[in-house]
PDB file of C-alpha atoms in Angstrom:
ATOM      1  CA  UNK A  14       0.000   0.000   0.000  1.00 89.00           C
ATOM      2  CA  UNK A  15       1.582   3.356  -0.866  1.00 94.00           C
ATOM      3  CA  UNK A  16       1.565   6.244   1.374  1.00 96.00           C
ATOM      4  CA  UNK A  17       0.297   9.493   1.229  1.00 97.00           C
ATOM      5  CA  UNK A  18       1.338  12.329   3.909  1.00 97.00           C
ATOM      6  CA  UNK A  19      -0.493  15.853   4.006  1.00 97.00           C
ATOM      7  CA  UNK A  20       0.713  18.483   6.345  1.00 97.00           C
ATOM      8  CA  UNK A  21      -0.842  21.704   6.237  1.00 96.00           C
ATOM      9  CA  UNK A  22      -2.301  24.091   9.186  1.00 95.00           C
ATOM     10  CA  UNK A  23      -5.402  25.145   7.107  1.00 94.00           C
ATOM     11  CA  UNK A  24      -7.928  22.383   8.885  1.00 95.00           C
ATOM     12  CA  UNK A  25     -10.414  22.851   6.279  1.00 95.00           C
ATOM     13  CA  UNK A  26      -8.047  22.320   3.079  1.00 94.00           C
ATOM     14  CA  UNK A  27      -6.371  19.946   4.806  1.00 95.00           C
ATOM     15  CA  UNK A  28      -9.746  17.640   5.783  1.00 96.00           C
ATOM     16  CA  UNK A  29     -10.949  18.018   2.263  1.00 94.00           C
ATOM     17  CA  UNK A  30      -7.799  16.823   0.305  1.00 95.00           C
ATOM     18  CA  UNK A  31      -7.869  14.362   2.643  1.00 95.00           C
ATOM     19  CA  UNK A  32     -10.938  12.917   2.202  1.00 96.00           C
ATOM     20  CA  UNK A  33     -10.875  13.524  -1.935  1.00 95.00           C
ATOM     21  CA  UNK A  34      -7.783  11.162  -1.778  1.00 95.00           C
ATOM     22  CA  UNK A  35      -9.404   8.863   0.251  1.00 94.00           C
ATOM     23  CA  UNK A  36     -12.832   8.830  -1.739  1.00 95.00           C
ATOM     24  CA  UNK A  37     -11.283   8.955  -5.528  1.00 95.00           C
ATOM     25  CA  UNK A  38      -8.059   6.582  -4.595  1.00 95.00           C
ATOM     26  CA  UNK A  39      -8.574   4.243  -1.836  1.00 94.00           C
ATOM     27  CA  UNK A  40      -6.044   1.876  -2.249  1.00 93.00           C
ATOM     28  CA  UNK A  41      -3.897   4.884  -0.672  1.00 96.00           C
ATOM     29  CA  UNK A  42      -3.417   5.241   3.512  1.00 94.00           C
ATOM     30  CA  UNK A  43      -3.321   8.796   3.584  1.00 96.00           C
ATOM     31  CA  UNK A  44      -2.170  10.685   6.581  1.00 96.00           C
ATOM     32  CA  UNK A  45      -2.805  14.407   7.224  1.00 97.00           C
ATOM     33  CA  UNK A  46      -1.165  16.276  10.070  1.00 96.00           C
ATOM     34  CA  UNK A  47      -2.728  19.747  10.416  1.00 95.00           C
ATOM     35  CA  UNK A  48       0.626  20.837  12.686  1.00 94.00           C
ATOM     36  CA  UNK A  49       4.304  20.763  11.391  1.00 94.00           C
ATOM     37  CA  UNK A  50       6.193  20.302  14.487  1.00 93.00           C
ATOM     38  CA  UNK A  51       3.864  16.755  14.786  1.00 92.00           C
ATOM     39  CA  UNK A  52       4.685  16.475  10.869  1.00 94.00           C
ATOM     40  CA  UNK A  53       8.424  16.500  11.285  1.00 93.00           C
ATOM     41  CA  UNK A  54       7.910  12.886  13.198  1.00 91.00           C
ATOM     42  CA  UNK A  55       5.797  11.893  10.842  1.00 94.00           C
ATOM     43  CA  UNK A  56       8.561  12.176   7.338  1.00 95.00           C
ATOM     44  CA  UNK A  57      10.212   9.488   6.889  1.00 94.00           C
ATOM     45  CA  UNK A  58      12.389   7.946   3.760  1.00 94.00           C
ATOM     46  CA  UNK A  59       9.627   5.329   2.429  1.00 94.00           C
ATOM     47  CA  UNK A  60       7.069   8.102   2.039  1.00 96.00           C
ATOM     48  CA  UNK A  61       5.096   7.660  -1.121  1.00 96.00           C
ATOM     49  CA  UNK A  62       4.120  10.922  -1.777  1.00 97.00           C
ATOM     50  CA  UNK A  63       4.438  14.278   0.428  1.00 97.00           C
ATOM     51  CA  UNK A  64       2.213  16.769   0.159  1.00 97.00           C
ATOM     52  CA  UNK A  65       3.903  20.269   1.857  1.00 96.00           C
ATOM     53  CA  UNK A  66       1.633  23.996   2.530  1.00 95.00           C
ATOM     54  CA  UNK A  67       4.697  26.711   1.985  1.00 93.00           C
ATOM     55  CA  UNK A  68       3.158  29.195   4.427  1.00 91.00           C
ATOM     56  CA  UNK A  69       2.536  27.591   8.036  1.00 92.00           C
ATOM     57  CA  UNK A  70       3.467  29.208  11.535  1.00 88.00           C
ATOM     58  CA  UNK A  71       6.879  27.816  12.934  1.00 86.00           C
ATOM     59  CA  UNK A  72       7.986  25.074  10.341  1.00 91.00           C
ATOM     60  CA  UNK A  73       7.144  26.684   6.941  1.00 91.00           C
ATOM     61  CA  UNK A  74       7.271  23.995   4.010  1.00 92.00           C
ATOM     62  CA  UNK A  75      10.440  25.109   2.683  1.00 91.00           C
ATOM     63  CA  UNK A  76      11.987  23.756   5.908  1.00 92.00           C
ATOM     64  CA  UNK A  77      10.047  20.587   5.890  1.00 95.00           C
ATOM     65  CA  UNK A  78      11.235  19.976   2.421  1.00 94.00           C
ATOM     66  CA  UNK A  79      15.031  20.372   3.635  1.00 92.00           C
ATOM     67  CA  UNK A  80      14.207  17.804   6.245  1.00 94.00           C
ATOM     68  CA  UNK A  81      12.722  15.203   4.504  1.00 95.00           C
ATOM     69  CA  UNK A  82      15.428  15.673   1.795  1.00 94.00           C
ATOM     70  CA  UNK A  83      17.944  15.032   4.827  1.00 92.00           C
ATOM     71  CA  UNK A  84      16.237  12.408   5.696  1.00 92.00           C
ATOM     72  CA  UNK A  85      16.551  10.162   2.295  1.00 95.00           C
ATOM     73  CA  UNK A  86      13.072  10.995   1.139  1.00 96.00           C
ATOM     74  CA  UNK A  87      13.591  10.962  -2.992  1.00 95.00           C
ATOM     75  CA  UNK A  88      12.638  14.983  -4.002  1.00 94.00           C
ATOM     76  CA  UNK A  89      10.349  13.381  -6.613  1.00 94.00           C
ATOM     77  CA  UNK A  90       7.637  12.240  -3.784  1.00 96.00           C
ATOM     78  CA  UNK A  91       7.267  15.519  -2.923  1.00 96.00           C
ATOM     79  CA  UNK A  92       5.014  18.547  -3.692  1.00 95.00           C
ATOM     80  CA  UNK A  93       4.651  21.838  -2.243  1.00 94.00           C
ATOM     81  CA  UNK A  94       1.323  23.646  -2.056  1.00 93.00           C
ATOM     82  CA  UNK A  95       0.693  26.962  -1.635  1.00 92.00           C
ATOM     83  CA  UNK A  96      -2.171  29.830  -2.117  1.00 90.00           C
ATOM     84  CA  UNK A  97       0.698  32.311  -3.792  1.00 88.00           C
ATOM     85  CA  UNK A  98       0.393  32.122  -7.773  1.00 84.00           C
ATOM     86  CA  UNK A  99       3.618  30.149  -9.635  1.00 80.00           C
ATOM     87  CA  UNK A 100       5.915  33.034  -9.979  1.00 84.00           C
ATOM     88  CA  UNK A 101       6.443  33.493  -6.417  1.00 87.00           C
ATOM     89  CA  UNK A 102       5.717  29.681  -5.316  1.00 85.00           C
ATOM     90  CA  UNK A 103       8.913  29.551  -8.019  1.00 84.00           C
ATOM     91  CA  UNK A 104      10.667  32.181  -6.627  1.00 86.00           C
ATOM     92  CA  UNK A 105      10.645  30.688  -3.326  1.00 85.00           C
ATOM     93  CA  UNK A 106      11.258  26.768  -4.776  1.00 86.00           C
ATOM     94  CA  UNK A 107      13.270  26.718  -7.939  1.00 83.00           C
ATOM     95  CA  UNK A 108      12.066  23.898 -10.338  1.00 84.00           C
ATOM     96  CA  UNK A 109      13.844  20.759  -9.957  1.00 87.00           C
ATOM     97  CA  UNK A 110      13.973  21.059  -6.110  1.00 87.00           C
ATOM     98  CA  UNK A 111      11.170  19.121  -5.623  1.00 92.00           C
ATOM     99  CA  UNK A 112       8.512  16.886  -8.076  1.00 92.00           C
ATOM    100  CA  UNK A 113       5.992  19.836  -8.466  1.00 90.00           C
ATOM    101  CA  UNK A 114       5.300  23.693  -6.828  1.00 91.00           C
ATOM    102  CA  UNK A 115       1.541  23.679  -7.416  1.00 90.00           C
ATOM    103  CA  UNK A 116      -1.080  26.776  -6.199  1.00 89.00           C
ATOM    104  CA  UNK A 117      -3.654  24.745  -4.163  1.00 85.00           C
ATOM    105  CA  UNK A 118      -7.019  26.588  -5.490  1.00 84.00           C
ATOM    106  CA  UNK A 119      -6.511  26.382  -9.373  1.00 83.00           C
ATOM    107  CA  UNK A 120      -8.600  24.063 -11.205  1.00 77.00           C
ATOM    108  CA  UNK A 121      -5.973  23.275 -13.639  1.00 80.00           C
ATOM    109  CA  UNK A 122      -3.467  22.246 -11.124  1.00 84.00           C
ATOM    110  CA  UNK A 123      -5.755  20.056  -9.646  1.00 86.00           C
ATOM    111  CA  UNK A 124      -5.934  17.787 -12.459  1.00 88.00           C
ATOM    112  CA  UNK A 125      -2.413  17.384 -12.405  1.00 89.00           C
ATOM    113  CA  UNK A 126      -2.390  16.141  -9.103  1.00 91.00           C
ATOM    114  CA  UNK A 127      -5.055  13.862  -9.693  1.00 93.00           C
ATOM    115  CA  UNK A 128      -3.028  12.644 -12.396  1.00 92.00           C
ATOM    116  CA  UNK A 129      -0.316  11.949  -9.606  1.00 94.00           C
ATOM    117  CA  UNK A 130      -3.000  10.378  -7.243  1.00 94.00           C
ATOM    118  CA  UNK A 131      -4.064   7.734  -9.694  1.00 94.00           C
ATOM    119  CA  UNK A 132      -0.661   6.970 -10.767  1.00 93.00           C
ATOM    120  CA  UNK A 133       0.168   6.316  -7.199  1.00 94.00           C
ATOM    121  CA  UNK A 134      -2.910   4.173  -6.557  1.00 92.00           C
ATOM    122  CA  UNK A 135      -1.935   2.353  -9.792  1.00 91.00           C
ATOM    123  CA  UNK A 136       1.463   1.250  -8.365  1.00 90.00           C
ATOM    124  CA  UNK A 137      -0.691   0.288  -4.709  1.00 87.00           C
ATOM    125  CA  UNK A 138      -3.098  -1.941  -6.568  1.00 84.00           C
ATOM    126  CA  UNK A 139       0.015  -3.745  -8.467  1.00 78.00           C
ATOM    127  CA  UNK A 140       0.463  -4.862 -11.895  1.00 68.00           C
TER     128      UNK A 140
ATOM    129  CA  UNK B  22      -6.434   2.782   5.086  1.00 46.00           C
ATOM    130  CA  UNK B  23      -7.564   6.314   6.324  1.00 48.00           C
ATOM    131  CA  UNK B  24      -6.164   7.143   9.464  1.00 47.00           C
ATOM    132  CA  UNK B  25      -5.088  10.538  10.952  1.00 52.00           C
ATOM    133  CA  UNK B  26      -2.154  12.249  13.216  1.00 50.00           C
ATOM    134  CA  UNK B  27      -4.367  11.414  16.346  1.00 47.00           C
ATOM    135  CA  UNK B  28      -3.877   7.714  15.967  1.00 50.00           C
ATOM    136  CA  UNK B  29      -0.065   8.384  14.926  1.00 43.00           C
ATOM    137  CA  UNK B  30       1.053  10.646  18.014  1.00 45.00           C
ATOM    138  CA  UNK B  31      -1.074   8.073  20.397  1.00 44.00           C
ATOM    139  CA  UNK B  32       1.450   5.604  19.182  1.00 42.00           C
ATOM    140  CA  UNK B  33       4.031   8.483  19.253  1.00 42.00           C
ATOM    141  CA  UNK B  34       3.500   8.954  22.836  1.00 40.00           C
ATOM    142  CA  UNK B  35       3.154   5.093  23.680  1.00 39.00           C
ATOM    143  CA  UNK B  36       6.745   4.567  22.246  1.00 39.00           C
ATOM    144  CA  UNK B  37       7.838   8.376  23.706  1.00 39.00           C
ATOM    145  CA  UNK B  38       6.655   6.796  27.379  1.00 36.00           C
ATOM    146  CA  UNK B  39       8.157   3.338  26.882  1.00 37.00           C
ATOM    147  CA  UNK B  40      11.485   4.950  25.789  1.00 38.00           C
ATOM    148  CA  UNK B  41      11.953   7.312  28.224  1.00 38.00           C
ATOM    149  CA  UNK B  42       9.520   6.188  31.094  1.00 35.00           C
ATOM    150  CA  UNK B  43      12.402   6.719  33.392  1.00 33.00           C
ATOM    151  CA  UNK B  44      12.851  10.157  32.984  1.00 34.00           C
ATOM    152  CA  UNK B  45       9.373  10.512  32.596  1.00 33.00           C
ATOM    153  CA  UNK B  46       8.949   9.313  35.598  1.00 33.00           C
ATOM    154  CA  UNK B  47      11.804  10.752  37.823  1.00 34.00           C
ATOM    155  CA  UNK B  48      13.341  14.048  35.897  1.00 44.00           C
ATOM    156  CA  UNK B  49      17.081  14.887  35.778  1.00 48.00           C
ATOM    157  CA  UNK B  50      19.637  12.595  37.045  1.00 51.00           C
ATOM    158  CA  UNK B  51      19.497  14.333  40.119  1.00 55.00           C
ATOM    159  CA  UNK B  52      15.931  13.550  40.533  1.00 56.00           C
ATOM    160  CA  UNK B  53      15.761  17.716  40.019  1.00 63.00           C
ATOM    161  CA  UNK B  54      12.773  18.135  37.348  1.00 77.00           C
ATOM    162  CA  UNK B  55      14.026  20.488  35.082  1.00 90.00           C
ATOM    163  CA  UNK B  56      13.291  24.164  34.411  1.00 94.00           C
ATOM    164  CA  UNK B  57      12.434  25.632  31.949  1.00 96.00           C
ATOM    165  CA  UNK B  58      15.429  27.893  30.389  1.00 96.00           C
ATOM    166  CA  UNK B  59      15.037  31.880  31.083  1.00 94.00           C
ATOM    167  CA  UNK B  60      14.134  34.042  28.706  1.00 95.00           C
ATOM    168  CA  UNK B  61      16.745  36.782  27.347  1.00 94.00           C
ATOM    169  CA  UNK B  62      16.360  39.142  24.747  1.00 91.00           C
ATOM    170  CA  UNK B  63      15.304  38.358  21.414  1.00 93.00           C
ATOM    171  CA  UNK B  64      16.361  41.976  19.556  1.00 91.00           C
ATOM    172  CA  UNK B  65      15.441  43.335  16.857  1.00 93.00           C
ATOM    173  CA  UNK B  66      17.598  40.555  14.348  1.00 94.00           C
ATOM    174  CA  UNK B  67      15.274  37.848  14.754  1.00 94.00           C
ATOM    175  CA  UNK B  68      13.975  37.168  11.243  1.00 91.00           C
ATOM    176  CA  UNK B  69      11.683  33.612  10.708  1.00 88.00           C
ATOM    177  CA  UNK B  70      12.451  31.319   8.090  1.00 85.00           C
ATOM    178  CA  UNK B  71      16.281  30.701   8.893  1.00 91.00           C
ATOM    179  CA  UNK B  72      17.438  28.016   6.335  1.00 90.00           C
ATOM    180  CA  UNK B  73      18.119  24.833   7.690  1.00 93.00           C
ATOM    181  CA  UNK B  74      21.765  24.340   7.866  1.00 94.00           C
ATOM    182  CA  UNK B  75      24.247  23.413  10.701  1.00 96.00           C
ATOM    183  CA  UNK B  76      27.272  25.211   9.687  1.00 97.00           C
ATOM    184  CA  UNK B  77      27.603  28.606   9.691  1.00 97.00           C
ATOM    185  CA  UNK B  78      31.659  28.903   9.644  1.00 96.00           C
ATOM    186  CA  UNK B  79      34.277  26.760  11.597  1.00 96.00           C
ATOM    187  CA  UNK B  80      35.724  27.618  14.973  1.00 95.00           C
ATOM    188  CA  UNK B  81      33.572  27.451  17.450  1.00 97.00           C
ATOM    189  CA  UNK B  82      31.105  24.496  18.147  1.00 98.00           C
ATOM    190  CA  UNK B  83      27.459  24.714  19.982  1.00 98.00           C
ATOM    191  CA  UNK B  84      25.938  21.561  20.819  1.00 97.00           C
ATOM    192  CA  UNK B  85      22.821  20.403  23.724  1.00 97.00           C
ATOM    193  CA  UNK B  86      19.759  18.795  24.180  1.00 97.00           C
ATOM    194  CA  UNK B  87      16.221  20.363  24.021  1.00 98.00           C
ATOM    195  CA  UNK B  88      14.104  18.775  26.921  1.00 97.00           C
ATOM    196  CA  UNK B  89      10.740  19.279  28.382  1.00 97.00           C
ATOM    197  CA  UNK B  90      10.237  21.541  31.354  1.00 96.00           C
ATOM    198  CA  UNK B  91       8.778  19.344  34.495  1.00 90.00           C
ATOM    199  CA  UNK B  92      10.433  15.622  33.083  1.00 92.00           C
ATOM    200  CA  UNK B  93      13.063  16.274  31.669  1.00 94.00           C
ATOM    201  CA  UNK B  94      12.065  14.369  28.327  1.00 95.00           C
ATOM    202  CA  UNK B  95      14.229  14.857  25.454  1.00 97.00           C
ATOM    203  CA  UNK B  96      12.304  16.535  22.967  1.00 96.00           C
ATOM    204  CA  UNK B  97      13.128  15.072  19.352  1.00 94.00           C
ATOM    205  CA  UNK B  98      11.877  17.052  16.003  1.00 94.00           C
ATOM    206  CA  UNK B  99      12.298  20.450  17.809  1.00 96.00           C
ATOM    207  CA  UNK B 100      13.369  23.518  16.391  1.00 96.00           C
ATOM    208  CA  UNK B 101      16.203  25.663  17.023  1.00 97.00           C
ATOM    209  CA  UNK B 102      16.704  28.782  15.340  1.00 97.00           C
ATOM    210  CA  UNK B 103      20.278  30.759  15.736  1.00 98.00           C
ATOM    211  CA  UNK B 104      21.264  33.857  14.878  1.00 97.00           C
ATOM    212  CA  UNK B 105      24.680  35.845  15.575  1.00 97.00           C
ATOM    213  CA  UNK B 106      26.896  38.546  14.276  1.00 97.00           C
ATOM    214  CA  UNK B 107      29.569  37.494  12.055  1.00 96.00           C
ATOM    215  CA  UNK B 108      33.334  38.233  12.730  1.00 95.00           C
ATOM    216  CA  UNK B 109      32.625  41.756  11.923  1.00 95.00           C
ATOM    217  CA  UNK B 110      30.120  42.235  14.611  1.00 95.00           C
ATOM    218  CA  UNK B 111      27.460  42.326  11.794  1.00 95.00           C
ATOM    219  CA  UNK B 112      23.814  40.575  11.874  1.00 96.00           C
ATOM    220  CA  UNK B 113      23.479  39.121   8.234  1.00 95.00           C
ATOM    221  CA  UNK B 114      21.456  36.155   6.269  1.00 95.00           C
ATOM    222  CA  UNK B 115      25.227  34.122   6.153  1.00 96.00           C
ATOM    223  CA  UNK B 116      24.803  34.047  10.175  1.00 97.00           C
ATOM    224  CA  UNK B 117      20.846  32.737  10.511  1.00 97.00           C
ATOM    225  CA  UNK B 118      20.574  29.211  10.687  1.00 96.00           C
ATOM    226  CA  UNK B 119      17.827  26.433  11.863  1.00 96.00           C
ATOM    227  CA  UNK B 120      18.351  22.882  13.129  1.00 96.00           C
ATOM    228  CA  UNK B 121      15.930  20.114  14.045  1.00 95.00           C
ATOM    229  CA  UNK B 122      16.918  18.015  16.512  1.00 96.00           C
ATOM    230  CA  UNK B 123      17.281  14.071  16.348  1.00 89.00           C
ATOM    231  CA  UNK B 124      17.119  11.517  18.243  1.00 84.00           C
ATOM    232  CA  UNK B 125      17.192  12.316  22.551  1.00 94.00           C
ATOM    233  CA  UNK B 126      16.408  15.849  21.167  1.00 96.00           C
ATOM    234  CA  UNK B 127      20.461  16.712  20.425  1.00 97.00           C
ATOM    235  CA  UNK B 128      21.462  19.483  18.205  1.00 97.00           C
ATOM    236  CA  UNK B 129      24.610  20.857  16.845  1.00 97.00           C
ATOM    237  CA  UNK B 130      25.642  24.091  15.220  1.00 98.00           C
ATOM    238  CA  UNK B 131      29.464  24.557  13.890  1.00 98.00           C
ATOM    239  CA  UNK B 132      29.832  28.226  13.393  1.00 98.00           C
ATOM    240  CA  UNK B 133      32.366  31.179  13.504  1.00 97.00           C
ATOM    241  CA  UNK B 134      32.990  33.156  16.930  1.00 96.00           C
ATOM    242  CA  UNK B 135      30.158  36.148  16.744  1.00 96.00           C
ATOM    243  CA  UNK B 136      31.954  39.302  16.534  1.00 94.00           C
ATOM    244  CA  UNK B 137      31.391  41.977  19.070  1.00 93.00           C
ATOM    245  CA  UNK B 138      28.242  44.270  19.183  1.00 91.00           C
ATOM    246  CA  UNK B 139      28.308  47.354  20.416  1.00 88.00           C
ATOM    247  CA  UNK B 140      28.936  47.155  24.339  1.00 89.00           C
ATOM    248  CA  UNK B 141      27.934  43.854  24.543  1.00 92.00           C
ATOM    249  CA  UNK B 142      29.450  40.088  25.468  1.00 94.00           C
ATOM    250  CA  UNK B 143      29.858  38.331  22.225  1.00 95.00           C
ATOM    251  CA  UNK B 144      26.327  36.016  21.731  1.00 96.00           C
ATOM    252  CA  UNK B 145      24.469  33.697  20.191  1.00 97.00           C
ATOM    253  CA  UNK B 146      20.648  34.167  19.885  1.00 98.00           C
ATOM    254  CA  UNK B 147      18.568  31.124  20.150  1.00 98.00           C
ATOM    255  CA  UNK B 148      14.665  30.385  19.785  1.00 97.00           C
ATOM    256  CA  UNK B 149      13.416  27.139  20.458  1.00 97.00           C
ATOM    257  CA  UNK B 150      10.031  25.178  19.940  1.00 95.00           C
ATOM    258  CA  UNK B 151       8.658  21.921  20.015  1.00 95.00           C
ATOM    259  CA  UNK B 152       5.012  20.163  19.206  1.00 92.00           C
ATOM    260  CA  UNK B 153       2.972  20.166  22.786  1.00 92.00           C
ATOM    261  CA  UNK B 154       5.537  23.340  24.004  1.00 95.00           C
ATOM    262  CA  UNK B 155       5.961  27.355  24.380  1.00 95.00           C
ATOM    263  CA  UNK B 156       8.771  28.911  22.500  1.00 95.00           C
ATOM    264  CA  UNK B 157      11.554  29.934  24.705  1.00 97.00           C
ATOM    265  CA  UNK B 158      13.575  32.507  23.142  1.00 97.00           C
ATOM    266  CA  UNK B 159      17.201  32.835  24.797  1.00 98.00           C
ATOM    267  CA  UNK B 160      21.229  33.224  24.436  1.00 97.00           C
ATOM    268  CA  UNK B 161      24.001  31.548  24.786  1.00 97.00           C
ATOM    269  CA  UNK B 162      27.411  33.817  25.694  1.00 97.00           C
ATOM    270  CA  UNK B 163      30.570  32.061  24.619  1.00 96.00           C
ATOM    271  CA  UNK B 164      33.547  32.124  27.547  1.00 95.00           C
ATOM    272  CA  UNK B 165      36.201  33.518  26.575  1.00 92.00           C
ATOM    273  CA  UNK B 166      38.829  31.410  24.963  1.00 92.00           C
ATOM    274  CA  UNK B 167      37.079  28.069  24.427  1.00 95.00           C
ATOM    275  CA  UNK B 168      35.983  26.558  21.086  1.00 96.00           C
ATOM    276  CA  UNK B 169      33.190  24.454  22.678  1.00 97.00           C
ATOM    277  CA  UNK B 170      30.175  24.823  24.458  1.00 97.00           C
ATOM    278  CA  UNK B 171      27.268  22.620  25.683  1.00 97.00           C
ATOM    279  CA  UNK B 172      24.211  24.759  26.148  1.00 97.00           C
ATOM    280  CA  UNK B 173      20.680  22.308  26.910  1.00 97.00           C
ATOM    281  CA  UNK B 174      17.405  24.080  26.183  1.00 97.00           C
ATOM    282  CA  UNK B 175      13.749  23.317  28.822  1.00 98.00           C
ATOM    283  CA  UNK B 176      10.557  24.278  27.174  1.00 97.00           C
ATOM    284  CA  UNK B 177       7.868  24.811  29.172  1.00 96.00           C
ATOM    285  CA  UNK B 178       4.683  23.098  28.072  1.00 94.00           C
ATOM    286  CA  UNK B 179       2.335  25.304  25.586  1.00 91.00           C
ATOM    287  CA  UNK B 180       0.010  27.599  26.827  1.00 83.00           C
ATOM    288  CA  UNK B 181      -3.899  25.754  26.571  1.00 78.00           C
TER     289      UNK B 181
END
């Protein structure tokens, strides 16, 4: 089973992706984590896919990215979310440094990361 | 399987109190629980968002353990922000760093020697916070003439 982590302090966004995942892909065990001091013990290397808000009090996702890199997690499981639009969200996170930099309320980015949810529940369900 | 950061800190804590029931149960060696660490200045330098590094420059090495007021627990994924002057005795982005601490809540920062500021002993601002605890914000004054330091940090527990 492959293993989805959300951390973001927004409750309500946080809930909702949570249960879209859960309702359109669930082959997945999805874990959200609305604080990101509790996130931090929560990264680890076999982490399917991590799912990172860039503006949170105390442990921004920038940070949380630089841990989980230090801790062996491959930069393509990872995405960063944000409400800023994609020439800041690049600004802050220059392509390459992580799989995707994504603005969390456009439709259009939202496909693509349902295009990354049922890719991942492909690989859980197996060949 | 839909489960949620509840159910994982429950666990968290099971393991937390198996690991460390002793301290849990007894605080410092001494049997002294521990305080938390008193507050000093914060200035006006602080800046959030320090990039996560450890090394700052070479010469002078800060190392502890960030523990929880009352038990003594050793607090692991806590973090510890530092910033300093450089050798010229000037705040700057090349002297802000973060750490999060690892396993029994140890950290380690290799930087220069801060450079003096104005009438004050040379320093080394420090903010710390941890899931479940207040931020203490505090700093650590290098003696003169060593290259070392130990400096442990006590949080007290967050505010309800």
């Amino acid at each position: 089973m492959k293993t989805v982590l959300i951390i973001d302090d927004d409750r309500l966004f946080l809930n909702y992706l949570g249960d879209y995942i859960h309702e359109r892909c669930p082959s997945l065990d999805v874990v959200t984590c609305d604080d990101p001091f509790r996130g931090l013990a929560a990264i680890t290397s076999d982490i399917d896919l991590l799912l990172l808000d860039l503006e949170m009090p105390g442990i921004d996702g920038r940070k949380l990215l630089d841990y989980a890199l230090s801790k062996g997690l491959d930069r393509s499981h990872i995405i960063i979310l944000s409400g800023h639009d994609a020439d800041y969200l690049h600004a802050c996170i220059p392509m390459g440094e992580c799989l995707a930099v994504m603005n969390k309320h456009e439709a259009r980015q939202k496909e693509v990361l349902d295009m990354i949810f049922d890719s991942l529940q492909q690989k859980s369900e197996g060949p | 399987m839909w489960y949620t950061m509840t159910q994982c800190l429950a666990l968290g804590l099971l393991f937390t109190t198996l690991a460390f029931g002793q301290a849990a149960a007894g605080g410092d060696e001494k049997g002294v629980p521990c305080k938390p660490t008193e507050e000093d200045e914060m200035g006006p330098f602080y800046r959030p968002g320090a990039p996560l590094r450890s090394v700052l420059g070479s010469g002078y090495i800060l190392s502890g353990t960030v523990r929880a007021a009352g038990d003594c627990r050793p607090l692991d994924n806590a973090l510890v922000e530092f910033w300093m002057t450089g050798p010229d005795g000037h705040y700057s982005d090349a002297y802000r760093a973060a750490v999060i601490t690892g396993v029994a809540g140890r950290y380690r920062l290799e930087t220069d020697l801060p450079g003096i500021y104005g009438s004050r002993p040379i320093h080394i601002h420090i903010r710390a916070e941890a899931y479940g605890h207040a931020a203490v914000t505090t700093q650590h004054y290098p003696a003169k003439g060593q290259s070392t330091a130990t400096f442990d940090l006590v949080l007290p527990p967050a505010k309800p």
